[in-house]
Short mmCIF file of C-alpha atoms and ligand atoms in Angstrom, two decimals:
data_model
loop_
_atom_site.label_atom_id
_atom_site.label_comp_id
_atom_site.label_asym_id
_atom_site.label_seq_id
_atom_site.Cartn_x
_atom_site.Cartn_y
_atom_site.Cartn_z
CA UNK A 13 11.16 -7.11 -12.22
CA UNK A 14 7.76 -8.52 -14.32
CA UNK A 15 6.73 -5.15 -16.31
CA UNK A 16 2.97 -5.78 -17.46
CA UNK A 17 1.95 -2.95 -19.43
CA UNK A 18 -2.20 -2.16 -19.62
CA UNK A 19 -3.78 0.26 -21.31
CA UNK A 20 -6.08 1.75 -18.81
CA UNK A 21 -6.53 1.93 -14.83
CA UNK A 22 -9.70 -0.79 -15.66
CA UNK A 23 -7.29 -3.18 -17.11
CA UNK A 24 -4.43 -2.66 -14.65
CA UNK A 25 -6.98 -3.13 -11.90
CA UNK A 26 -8.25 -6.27 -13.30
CA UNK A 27 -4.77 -7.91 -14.00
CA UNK A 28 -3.82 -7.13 -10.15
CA UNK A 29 -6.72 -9.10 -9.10
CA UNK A 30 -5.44 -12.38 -11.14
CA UNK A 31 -2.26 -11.88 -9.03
CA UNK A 32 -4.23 -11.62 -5.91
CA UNK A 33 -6.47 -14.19 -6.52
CA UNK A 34 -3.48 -16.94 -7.06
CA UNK A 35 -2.47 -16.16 -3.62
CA UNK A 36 -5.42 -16.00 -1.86
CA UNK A 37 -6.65 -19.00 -3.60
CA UNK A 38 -3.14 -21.23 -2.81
CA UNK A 39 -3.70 -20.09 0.57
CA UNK A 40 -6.57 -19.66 2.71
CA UNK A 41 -4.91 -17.83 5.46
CA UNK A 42 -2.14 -16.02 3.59
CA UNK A 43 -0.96 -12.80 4.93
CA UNK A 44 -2.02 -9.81 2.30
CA UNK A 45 -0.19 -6.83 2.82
CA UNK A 46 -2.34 -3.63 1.77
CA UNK A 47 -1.84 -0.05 0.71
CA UNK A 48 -4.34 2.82 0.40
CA UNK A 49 -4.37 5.58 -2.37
CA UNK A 50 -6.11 5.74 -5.29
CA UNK A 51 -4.56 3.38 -7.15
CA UNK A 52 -5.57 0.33 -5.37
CA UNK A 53 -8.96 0.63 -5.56
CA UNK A 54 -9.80 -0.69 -8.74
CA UNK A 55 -8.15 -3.95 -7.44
CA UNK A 56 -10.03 -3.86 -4.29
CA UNK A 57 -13.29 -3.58 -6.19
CA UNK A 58 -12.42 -6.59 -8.24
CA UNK A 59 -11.47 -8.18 -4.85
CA UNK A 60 -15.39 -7.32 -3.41
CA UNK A 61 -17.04 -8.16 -7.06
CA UNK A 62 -15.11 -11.75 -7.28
CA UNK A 63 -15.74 -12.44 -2.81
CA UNK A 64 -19.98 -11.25 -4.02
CA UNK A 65 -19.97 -13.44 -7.60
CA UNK A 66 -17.77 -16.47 -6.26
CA UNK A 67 -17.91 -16.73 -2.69
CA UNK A 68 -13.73 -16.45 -2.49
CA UNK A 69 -13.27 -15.82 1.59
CA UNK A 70 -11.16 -13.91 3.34
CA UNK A 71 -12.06 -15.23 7.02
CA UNK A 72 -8.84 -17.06 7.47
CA UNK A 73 -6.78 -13.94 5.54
CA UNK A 74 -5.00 -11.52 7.86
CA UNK A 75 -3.50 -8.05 6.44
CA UNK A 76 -1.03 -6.04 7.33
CA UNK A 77 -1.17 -2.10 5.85
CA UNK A 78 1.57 -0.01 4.76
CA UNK A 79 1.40 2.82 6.87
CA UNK A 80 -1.16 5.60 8.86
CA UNK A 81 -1.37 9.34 9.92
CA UNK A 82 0.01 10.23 12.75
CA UNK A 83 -2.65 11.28 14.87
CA UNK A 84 -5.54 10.16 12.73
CA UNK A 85 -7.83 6.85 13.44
CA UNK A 86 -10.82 5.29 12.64
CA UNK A 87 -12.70 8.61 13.87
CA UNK A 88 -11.91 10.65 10.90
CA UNK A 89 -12.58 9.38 7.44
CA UNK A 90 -9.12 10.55 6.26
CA UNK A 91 -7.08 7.71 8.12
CA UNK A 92 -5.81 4.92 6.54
CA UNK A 93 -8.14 2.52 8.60
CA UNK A 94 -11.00 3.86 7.84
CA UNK A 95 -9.91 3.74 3.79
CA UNK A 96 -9.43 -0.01 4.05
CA UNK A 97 -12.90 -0.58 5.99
CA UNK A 98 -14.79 1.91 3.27
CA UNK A 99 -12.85 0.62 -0.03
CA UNK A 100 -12.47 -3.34 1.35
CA UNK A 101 -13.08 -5.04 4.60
CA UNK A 102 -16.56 -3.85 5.20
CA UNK A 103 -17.39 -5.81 1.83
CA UNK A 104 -15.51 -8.63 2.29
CA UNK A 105 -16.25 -11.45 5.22
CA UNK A 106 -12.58 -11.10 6.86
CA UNK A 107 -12.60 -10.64 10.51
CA UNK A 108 -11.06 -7.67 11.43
CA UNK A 109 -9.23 -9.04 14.40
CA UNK A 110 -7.02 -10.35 11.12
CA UNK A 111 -5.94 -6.72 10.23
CA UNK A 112 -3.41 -4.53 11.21
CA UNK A 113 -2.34 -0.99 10.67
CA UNK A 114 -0.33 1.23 12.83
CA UNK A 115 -2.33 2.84 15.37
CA UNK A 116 -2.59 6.05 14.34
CA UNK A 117 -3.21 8.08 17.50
CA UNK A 118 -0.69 5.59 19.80
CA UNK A 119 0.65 8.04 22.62
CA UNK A 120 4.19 6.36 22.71
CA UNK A 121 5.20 6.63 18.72
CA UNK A 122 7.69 4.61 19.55
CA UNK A 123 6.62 2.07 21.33
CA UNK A 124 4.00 1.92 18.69
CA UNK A 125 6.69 1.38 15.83
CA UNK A 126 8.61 -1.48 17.89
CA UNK A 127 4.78 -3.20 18.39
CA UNK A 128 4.08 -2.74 14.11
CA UNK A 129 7.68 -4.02 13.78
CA UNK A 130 7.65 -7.28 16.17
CA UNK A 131 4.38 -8.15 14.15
CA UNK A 132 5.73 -7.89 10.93
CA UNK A 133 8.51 -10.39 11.79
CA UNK A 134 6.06 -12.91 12.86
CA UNK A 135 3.85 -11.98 9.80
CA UNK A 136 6.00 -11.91 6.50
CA UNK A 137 3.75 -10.94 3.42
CA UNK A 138 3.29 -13.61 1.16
CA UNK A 139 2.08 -10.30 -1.53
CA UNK A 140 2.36 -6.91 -0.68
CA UNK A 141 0.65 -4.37 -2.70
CA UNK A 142 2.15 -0.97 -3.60
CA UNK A 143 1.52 2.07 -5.13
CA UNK A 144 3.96 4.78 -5.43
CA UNK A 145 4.37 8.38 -5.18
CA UNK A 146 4.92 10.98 -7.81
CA UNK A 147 8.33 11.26 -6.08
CA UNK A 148 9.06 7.60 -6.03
CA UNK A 149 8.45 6.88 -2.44
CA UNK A 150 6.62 3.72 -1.83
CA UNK A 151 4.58 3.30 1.55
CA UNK A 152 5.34 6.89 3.21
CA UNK A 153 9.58 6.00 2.93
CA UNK A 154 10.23 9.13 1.30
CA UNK A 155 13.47 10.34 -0.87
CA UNK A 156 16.91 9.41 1.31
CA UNK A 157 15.43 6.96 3.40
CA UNK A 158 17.54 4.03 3.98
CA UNK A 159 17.24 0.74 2.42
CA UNK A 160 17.44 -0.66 5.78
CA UNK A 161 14.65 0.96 7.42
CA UNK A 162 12.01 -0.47 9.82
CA UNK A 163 9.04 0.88 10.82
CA UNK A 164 8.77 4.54 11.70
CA UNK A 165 7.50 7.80 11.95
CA UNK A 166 8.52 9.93 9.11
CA UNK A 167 7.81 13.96 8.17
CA UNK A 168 6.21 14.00 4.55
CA UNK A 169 7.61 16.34 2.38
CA UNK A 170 5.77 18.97 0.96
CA UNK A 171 5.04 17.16 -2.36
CA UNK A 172 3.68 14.03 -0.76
CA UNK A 173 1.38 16.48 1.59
CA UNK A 174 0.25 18.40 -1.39
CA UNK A 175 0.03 15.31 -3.69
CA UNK A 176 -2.13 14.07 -0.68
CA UNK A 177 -3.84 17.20 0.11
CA UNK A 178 -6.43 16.37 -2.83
CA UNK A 179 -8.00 14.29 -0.51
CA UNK A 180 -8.59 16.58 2.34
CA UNK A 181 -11.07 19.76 2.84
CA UNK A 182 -7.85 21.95 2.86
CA UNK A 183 -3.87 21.59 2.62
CA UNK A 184 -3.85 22.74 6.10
CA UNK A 185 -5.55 19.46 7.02
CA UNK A 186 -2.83 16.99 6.06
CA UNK A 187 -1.18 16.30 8.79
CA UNK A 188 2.66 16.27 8.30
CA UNK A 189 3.75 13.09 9.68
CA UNK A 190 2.88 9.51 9.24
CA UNK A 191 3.98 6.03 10.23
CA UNK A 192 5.04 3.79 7.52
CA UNK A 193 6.71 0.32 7.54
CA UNK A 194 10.17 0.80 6.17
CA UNK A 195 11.51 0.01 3.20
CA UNK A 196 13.19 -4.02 4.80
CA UNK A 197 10.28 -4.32 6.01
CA UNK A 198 8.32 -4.09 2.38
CA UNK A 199 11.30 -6.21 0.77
CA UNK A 200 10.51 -9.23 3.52
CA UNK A 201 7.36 -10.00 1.17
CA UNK A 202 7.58 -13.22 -0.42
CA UNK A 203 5.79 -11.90 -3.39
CA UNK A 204 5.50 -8.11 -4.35
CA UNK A 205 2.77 -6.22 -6.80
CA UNK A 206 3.62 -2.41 -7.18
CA UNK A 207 0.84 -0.35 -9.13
CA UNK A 208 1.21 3.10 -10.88
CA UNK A 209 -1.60 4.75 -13.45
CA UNK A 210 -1.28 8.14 -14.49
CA UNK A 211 1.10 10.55 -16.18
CA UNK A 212 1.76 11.74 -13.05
CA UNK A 213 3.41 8.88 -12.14
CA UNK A 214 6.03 8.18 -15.63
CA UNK A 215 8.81 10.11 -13.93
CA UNK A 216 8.74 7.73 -10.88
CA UNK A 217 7.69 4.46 -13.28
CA UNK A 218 11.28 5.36 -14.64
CA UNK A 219 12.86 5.56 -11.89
CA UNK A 220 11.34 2.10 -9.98
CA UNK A 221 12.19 0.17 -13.59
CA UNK A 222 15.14 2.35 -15.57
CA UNK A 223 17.08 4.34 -12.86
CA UNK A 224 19.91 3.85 -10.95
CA UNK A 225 19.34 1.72 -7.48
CA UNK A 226 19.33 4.59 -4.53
CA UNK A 227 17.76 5.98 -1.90
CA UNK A 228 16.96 9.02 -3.36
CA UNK A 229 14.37 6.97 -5.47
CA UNK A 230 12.93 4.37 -2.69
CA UNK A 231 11.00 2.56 -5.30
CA UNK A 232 14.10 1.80 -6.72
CA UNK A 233 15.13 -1.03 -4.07
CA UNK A 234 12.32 -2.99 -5.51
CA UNK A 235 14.91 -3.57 -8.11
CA UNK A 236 16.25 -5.79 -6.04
CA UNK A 237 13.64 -7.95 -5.34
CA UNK A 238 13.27 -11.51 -6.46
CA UNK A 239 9.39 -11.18 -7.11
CA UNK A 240 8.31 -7.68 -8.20
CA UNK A 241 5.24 -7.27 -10.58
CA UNK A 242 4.59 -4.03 -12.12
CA UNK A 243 1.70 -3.43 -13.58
CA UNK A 244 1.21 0.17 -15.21
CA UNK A 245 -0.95 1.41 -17.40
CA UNK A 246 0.06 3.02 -20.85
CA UNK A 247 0.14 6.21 -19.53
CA UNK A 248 2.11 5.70 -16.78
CA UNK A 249 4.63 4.06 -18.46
CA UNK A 250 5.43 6.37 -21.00
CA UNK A 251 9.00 6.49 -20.61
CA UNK A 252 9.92 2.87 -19.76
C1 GLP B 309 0.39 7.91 -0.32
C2 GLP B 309 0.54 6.54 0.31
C3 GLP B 309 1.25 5.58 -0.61
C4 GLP B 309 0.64 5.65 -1.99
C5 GLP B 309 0.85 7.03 -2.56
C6 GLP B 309 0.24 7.19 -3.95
O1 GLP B 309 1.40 8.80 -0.01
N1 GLP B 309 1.21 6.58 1.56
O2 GLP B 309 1.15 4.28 -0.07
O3 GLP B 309 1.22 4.70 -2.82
O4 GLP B 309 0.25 7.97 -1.71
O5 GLP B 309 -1.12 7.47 -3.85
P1 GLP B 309 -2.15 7.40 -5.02
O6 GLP B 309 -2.37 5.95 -5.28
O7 GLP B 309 -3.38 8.07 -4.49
O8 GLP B 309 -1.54 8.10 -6.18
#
């Protein structure tokens, strides 16, 4: 794994652009995967600042996004959809018939996990962008979920749903399960770029870079992957 240490969230955000940029730039209709959070904003604002200053399209780009609510969709402004159309494709000229995301309120869950599945094998990332949780899980593939996993619903855990809860009017509002691509379907990438800022996040830093390669630690698998960037800032990587 490529460790880049920076010593704020501006400078971590700026050096995930250059990675972005190379791709999009070698390839006009490359397949982006996406996350929400906070931590990929910056990145996404560097993405809207360079697509305003330099004209860099993204009408030939298609995305594919990490995971959604279960039972949340573009109607409330806590889904995952409506994240990446506030923080990115509302400022950007890519057609939204090019993005995907689970659908959020499908009535079958299951059907609707085969569907995000059989498009991801016709789709393979050429980057996918990560963030991770203060508990390690990347996507929502939380602690003990297998390395081979495909898409599917999961039940957060309490820590992810009050981690998360920041975000909502009340903790009562998170809702407690999600669909998230699985953890073979995030190591399929061609190219990976996992984020982390915060001091919140050194324990899990540690265990994506230092610790020992399980599932207790999802993040961890990314260990095994033959192009992982991480770029941290200082205080996130306090004990790496
Ligand atoms: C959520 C998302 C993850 C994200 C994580 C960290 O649980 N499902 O994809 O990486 O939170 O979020 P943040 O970037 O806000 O710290």
């Amino acid at each position: 794994m490529k460790v880049i240490i920076a010593k704020d969230y501006d400078e971590m955000s700026k050096k995930a652009f250059e990675v972005m940029k190379s791709v999009v730039s070698a390839n006009k209709s490359a397949v982006i995967g996406l996350a929400t959070g906070s931590t990929p904003i910056g990145l996404y604002k560097e993405m809207i600042k360079d697509h305003k200053e330099n004209g860099t399209s993204y009408k030939e780009i298609k995305t594919v996004n990490l995971d959604e609510y279960a039972g949340l969709d573009y109607s409330s402004d806590q889904s995952y959809v409506y994240f990446m159309r506030d923080n990115l494709f509302d400022h950007i000229d890519i057609d939204l018939k090019n993005t995907n995301i689970e659908n959020g309120k499908a009535k079958d869950r299951q059907a609707e996990c085969e569907r995000y599945n059989a498009l991801l094998e016709k789709m393979q990332q050429d980057i996918q962008v990560l963030g991770i949780g203060s508990n390690g899980h990347i996507a929502f593939n939380e602690p003990g979920t297998p390395f081979g996993s495909v898409t599917h619903i999961v039940d957060l855990t309490e820590s992810t749903i009050k981690d998360n809860s920041r975000l909502f009017k009340s903790i009562d509002e998170v809702p407690r399960q999600a669909f998230t691509m699985g953890l073979k379907n995030i190591m399929n990438a061609k190219k990976i770029l996992i984020l982390a800022n915060g001091a919140n996040k050194a324990k899990a830093v540690y265990g994506l870079v230092k610790g020992e390669v399980t599932e207790g630690v999802p993040a961890s698998v990314l260990q095994l992957h033959p192009d992982c960037t991480l770029i941290v800032d200082e205080a996130a990587a306090s004990l790496i």
